[in-house]
PDB file of C-alpha atoms in Angstrom:
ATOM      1  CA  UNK A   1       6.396  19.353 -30.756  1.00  0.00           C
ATOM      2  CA  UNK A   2       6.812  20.702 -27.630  1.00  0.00           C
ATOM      3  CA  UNK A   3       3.361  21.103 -25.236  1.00  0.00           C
ATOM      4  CA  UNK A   4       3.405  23.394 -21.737  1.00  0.00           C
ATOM      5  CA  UNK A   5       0.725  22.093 -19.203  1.00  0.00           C
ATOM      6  CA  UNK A   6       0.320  23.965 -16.421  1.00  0.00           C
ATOM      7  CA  UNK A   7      -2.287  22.734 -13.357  1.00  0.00           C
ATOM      8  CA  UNK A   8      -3.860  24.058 -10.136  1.00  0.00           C
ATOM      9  CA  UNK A   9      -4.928  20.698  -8.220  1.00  0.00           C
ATOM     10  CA  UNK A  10      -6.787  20.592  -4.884  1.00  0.00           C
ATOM     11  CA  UNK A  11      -6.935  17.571  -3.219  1.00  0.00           C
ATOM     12  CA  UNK A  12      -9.433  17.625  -0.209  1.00  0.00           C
ATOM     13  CA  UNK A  13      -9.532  14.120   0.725  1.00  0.00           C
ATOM     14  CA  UNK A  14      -8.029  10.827  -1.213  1.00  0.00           C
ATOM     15  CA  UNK A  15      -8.184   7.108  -0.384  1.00  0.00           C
ATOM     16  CA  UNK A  16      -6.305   4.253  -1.130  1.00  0.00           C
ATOM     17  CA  UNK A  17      -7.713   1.127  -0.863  1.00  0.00           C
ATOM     18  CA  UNK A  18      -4.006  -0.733  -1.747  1.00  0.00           C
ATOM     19  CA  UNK A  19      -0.666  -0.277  -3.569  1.00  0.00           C
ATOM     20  CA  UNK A  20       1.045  -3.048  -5.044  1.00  0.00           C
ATOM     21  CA  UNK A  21       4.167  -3.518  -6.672  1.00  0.00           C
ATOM     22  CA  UNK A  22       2.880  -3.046 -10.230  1.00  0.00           C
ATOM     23  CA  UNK A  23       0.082   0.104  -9.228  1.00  0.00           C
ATOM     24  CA  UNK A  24       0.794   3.332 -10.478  1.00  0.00           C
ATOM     25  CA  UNK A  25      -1.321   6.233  -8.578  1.00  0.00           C
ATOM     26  CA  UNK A  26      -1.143   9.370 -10.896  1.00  0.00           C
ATOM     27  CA  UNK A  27      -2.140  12.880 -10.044  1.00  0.00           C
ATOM     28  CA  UNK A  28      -2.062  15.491 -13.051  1.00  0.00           C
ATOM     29  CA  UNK A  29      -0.647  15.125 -16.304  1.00  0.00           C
ATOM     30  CA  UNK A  30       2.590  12.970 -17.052  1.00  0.00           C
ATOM     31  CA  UNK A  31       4.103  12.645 -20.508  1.00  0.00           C
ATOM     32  CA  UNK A  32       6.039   9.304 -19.864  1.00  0.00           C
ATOM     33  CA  UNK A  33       4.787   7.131 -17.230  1.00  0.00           C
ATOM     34  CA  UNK A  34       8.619   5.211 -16.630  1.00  0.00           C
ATOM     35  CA  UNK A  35       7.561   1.550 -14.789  1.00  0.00           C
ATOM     36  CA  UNK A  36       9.611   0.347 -11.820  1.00  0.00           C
ATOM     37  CA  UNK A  37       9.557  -2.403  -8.742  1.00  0.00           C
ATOM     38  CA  UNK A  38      12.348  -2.638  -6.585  1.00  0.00           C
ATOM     39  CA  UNK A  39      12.392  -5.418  -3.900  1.00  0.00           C
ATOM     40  CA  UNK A  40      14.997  -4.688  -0.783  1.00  0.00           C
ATOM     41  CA  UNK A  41      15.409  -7.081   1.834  1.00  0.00           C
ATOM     42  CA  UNK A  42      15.366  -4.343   4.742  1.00  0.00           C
ATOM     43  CA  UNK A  43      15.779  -7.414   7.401  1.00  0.00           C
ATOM     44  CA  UNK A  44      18.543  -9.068   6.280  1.00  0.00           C
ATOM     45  CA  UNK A  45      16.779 -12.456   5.980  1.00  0.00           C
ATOM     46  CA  UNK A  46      18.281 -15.638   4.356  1.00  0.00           C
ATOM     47  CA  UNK A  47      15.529 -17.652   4.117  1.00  0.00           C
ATOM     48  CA  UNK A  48      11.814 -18.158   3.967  1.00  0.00           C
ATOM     49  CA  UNK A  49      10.099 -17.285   7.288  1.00  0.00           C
ATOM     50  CA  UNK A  50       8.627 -20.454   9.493  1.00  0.00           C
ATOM     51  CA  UNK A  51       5.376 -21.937   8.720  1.00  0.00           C
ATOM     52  CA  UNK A  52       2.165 -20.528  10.509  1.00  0.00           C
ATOM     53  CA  UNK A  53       1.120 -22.499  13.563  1.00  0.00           C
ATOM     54  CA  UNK A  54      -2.203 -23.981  13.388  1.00  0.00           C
ATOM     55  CA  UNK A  55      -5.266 -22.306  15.069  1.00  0.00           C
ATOM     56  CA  UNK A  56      -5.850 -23.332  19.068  1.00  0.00           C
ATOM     57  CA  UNK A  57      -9.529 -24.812  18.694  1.00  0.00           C
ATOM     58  CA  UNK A  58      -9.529 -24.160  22.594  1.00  0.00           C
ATOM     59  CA  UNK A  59     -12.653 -21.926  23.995  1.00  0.00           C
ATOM     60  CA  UNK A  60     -11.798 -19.473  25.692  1.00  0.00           C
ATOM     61  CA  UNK A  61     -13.380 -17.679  28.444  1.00  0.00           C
ATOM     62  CA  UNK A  62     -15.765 -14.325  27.828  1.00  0.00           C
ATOM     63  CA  UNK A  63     -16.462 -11.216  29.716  1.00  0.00           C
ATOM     64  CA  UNK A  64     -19.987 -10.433  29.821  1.00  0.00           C
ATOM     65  CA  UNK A  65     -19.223  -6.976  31.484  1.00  0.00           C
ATOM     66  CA  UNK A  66     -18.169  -4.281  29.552  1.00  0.00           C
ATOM     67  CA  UNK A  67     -15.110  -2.301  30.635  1.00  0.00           C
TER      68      UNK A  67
END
């Protein structure tokens, strides 16, 4: 069986709140929805990255006057 959609759609505004590696965002009408993730290491790194540095519990000093 063979179906023909045909759509107009208008998008005036969208928002994303996040995309993960597993959302799929779809816009019209899609007959097969085909999954996929694909993980690239763009920096070339060979390792995990160095652990966070603790939080300076140091005040620090405030302006009062706005700039």
């Amino acid at each position: 069986m063979i179906v023909n959609v045909q759509q107009t759609i208008h998008i005036n505004m969208i928002k994303i709140g996040g995309i993960t590696n597993s959302s799929v965002l779809q816009i019209g009408t899609a007959g097969i929805i085909k999954p996929a993730s694909y993980l690239f290491n763009t920096g070339g790194f060979s390792g995990p990255g160095p652990q966070a540095a603790a939080p300076e519990l140091a005040l620090q000093e405030v302006s009062l006057i706005p700039l």
